[in-house]
mmCIF file of C-alpha atoms in Angstrom:
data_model
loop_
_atom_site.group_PDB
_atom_site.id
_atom_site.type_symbol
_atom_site.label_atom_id
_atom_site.label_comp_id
_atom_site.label_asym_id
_atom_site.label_seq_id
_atom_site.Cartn_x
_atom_site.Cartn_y
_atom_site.Cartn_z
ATOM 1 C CA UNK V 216 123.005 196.922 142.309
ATOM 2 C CA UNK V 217 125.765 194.611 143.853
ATOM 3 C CA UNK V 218 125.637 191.491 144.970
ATOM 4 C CA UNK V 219 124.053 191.491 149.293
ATOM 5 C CA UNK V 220 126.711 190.651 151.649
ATOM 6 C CA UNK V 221 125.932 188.027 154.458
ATOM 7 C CA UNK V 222 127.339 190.547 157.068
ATOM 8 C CA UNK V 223 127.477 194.448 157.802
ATOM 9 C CA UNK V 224 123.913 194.700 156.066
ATOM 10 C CA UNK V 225 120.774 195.363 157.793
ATOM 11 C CA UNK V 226 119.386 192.965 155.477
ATOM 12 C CA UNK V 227 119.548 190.080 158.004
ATOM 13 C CA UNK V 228 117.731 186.789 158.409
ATOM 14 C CA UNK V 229 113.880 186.635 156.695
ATOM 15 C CA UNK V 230 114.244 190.095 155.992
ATOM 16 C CA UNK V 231 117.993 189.768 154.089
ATOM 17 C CA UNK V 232 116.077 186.749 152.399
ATOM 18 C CA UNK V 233 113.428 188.832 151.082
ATOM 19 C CA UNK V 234 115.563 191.150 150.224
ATOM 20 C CA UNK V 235 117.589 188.906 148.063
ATOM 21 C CA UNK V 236 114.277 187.805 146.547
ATOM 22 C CA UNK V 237 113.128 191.254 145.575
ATOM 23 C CA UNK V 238 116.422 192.214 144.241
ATOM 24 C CA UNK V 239 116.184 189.683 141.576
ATOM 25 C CA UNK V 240 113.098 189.952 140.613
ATOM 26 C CA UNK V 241 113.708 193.635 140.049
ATOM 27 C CA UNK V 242 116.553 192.918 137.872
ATOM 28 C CA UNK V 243 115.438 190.141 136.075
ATOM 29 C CA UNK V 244 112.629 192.588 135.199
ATOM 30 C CA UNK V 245 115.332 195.126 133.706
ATOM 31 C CA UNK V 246 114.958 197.225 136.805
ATOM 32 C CA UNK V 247 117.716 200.029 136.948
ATOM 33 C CA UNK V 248 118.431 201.879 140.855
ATOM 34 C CA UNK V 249 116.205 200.384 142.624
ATOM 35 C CA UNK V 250 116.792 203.162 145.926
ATOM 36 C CA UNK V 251 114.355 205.473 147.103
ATOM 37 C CA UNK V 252 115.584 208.806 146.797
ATOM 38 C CA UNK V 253 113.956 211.899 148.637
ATOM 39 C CA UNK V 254 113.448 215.358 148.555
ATOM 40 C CA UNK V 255 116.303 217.067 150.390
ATOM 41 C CA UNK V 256 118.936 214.246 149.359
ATOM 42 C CA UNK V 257 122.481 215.730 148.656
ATOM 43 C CA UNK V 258 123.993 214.968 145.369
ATOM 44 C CA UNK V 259 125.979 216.457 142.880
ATOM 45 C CA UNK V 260 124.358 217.329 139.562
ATOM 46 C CA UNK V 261 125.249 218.523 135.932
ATOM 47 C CA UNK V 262 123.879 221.896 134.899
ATOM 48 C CA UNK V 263 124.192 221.039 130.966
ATOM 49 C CA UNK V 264 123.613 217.849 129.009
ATOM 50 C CA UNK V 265 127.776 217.142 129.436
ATOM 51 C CA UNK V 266 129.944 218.528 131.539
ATOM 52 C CA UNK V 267 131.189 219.165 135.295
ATOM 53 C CA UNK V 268 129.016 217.951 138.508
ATOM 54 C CA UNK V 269 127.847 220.245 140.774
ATOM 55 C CA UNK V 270 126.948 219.898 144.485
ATOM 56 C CA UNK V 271 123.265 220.356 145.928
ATOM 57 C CA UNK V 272 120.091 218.574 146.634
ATOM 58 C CA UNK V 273 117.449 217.301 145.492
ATOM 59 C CA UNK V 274 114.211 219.703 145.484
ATOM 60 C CA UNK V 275 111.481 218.372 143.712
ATOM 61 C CA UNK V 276 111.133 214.274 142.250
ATOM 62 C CA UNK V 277 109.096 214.107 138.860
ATOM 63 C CA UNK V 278 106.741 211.495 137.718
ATOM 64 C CA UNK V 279 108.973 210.740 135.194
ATOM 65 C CA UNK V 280 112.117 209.938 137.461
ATOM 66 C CA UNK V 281 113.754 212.532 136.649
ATOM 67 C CA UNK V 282 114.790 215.316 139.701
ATOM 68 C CA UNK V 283 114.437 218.992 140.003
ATOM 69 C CA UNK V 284 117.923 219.949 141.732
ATOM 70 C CA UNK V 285 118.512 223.106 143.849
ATOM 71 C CA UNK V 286 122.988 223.744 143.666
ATOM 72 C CA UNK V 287 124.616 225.118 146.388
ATOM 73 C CA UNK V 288 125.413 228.157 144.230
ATOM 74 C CA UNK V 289 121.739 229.195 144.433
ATOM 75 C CA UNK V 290 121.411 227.966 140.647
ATOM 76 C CA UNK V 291 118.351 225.395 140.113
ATOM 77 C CA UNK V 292 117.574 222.969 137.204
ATOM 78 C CA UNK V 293 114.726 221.039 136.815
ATOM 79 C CA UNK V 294 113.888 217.856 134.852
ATOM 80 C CA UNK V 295 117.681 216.410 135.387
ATOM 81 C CA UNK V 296 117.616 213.173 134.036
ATOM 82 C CA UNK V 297 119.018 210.159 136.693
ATOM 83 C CA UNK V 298 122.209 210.029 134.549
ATOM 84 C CA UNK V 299 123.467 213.390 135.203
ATOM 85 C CA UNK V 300 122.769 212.893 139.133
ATOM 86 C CA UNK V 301 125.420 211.415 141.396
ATOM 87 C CA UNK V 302 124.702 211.014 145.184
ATOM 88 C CA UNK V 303 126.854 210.946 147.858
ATOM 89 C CA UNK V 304 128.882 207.906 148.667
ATOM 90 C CA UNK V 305 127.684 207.931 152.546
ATOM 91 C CA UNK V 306 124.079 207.995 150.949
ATOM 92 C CA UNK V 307 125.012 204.445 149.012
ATOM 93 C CA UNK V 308 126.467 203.013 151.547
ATOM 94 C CA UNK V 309 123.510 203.534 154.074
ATOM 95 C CA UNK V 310 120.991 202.373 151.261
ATOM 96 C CA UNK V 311 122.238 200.003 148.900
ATOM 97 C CA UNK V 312 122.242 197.360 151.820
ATOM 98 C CA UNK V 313 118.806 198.327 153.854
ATOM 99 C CA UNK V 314 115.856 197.556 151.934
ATOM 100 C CA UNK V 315 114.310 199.816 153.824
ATOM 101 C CA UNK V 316 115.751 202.605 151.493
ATOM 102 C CA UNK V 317 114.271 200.688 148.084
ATOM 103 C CA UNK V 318 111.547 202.111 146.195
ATOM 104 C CA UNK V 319 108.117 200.496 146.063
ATOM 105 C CA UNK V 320 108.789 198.067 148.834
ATOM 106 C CA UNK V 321 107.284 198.179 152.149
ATOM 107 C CA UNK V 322 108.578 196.564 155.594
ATOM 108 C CA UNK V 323 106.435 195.219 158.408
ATOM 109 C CA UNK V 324 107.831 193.167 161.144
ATOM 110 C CA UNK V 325 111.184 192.982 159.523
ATOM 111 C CA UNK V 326 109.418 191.318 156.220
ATOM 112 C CA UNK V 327 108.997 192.491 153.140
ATOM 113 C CA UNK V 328 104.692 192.640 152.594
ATOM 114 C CA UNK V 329 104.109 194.480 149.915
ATOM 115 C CA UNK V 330 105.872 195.959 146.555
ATOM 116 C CA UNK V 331 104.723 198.930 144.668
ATOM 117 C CA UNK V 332 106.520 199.063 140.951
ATOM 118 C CA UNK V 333 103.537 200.733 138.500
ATOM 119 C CA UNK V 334 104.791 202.294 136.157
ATOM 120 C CA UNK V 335 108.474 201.965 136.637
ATOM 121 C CA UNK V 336 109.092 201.285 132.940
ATOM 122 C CA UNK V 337 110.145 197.419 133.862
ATOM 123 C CA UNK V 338 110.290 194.894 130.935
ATOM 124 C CA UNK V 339 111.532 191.135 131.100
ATOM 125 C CA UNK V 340 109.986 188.790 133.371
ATOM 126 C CA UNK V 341 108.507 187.485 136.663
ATOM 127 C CA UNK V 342 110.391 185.134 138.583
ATOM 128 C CA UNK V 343 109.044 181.946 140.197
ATOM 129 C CA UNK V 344 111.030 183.402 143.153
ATOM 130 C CA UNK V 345 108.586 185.686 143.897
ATOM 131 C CA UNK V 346 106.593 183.070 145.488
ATOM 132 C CA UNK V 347 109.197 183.031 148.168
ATOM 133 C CA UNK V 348 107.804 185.984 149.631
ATOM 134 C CA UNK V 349 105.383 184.805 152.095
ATOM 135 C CA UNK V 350 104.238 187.983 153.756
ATOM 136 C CA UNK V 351 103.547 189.594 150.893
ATOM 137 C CA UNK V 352 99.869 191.362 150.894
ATOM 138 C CA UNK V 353 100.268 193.618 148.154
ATOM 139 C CA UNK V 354 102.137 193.434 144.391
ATOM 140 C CA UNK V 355 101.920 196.011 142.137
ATOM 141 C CA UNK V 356 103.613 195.878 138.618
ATOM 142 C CA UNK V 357 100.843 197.367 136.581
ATOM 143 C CA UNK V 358 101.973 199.622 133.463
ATOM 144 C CA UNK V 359 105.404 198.024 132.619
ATOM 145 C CA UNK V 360 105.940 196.120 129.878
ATOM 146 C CA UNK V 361 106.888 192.838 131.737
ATOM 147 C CA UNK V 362 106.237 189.934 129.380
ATOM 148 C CA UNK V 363 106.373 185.630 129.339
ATOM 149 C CA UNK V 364 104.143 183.804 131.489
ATOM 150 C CA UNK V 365 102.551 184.255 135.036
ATOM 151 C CA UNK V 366 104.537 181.976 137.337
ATOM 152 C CA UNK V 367 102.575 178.887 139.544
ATOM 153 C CA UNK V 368 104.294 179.547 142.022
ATOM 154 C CA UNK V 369 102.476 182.897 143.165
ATOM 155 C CA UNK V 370 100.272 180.585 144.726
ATOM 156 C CA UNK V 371 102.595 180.291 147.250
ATOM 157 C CA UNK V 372 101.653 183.934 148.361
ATOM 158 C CA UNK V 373 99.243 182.833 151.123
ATOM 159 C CA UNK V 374 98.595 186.476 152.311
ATOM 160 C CA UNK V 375 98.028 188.744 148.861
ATOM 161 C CA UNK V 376 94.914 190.551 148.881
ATOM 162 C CA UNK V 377 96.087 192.198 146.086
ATOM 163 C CA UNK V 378 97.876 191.738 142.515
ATOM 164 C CA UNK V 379 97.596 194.144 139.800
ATOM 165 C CA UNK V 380 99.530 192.734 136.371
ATOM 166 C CA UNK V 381 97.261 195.309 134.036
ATOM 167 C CA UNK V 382 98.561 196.708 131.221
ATOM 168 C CA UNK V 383 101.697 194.387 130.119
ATOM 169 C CA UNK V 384 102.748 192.011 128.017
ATOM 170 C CA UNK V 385 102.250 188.886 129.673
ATOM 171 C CA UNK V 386 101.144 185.541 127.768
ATOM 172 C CA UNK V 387 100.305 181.945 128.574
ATOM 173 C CA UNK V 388 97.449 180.599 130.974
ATOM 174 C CA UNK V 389 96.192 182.078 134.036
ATOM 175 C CA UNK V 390 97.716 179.535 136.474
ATOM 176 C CA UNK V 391 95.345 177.193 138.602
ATOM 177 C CA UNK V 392 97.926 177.735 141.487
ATOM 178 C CA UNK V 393 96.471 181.176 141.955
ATOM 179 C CA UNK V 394 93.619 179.530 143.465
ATOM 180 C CA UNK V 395 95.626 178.867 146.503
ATOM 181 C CA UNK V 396 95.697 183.010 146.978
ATOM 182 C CA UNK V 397 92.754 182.160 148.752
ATOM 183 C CA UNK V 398 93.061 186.160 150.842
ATOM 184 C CA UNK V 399 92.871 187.863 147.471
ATOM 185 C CA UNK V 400 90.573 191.173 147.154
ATOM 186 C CA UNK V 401 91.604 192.502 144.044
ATOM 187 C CA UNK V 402 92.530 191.040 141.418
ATOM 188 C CA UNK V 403 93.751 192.925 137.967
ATOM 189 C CA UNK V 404 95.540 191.269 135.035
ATOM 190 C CA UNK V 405 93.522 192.922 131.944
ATOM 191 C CA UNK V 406 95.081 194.691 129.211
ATOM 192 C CA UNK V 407 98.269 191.640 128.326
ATOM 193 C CA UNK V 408 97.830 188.665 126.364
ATOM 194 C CA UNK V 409 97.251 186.129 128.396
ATOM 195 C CA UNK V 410 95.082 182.875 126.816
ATOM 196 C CA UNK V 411 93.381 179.526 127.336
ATOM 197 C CA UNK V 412 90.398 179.312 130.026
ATOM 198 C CA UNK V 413 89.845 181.258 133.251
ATOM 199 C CA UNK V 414 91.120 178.772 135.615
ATOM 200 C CA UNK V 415 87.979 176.602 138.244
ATOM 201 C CA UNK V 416 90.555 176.887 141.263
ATOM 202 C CA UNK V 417 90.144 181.327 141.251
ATOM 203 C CA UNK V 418 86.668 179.712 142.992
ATOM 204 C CA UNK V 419 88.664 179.225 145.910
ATOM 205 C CA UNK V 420 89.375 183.242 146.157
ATOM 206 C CA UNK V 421 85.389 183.961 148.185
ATOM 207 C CA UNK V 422 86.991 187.418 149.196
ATOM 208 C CA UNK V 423 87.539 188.817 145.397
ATOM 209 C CA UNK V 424 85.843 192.015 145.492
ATOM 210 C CA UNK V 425 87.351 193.769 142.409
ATOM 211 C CA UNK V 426 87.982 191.120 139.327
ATOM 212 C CA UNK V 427 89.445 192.008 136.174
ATOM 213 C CA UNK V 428 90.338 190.119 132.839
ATOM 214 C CA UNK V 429 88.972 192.070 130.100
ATOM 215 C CA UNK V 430 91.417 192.428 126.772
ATOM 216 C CA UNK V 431 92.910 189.099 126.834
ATOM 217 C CA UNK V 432 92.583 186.374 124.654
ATOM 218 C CA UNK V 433 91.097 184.253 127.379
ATOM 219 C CA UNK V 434 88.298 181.710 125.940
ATOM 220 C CA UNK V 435 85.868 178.547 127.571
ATOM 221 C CA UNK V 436 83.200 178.942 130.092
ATOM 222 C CA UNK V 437 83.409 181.440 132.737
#
């Protein structure tokens, strides 16, 4: 993605901030085209593994990211990888720059409150920036293979009810700043390789209805 402007972008004021915020951390977790693409979509397509671009649309999105594509020609071709798709320049224009348009992410009240990225084949890291995003209810990154540490400063997320980190690579402690999450429901971070004790602060989280820790290397009291 390129760099957000300051002006011409809907991404203005808390909302542009956010958005800035989420872009990184995408990245930083080796995110790749980070728009939300829909059925119907126009785009031009290749019919072989190499070769010339075709116009039509986009009929059918896989689970695996890749597109089933309906030509103009009345020809159709399913499973089309990303890399041998090619949308419209009006389409990037409109979407690069409105978060709106981003996959996973959700917008209340012109803020960013919750991100959906399971499964989206992310590696690399968390950023401490993601505490930034104060609105956020929701975060989702289960089934990646994000690794290093959990950052403190995800207690900074006043409003999450829930986090799901399950089934990645993550290491290091459990921070005691997650304590501070104190409107967390759900919590799910089994399945990495996280270590050292289960911190006294998650106390503080009296609404945790669904807790999960199991195939860690976590050890002390519970």
């Amino acid at each position: 993605l390129i760099n957000l402007p300051t002006e011409g972008c809907r991404n203005t004021g808390k909302l542009g901030e956010d958005a800035k915020v989420v872009q990184a951390c995408w990245e930083a977790m080796g995110g790749k085209n980070l728009l939300k693409v829909n059925n119907g979509e126009r785009c031009t397509a290749q019919k072989g593994r190499q070769g010339e671009f075709f116009p039509g649309k986009i009929g059918y999105i896989n689970g695996d990211g890749s597109y089933d594509i309906r030509f103009d020609d009345g020809d159709s071709k399913d499973y089309v990888e990303k890399d041998s798709v090619r949308f419209e320049p009006s389409f990037l224009a409109e979407k690069e720059h409105n978060v709106r348009h981003w996959k996973g992410v959700n917008i209340e009240d012109n803020r960013v409150t919750s991100i959906d990225w399971a499964g989206c084949k992310l590696s690399g890291t968390l950023l401490k920036d993601i505490g930034q995003l104060d609105m956020l209810t929701s975060l989702k990154l289960s089934n990646n293979s994000i690794s290093g540490s959990i950052p403190a400063e995800m207690g900074g997320l006043k409003k999450l009810k829930a986090l799901y980190l399950t089934g990645n690579k993550l290491t290091g402690a459990i921070p005691a700043a997650i304590g501070d999450c104190k409107q967390l429901e759900d919590l799910a971070i089994q399945n990495n390789e996280l270590s050292g004790p289960i911190p006294q602060t998650l106390g503080n989280c009296d609404k945790i209805e669904a807790f999960f820790l199991n195939h860690n290397k976590l050890d002390g009291e519970i």
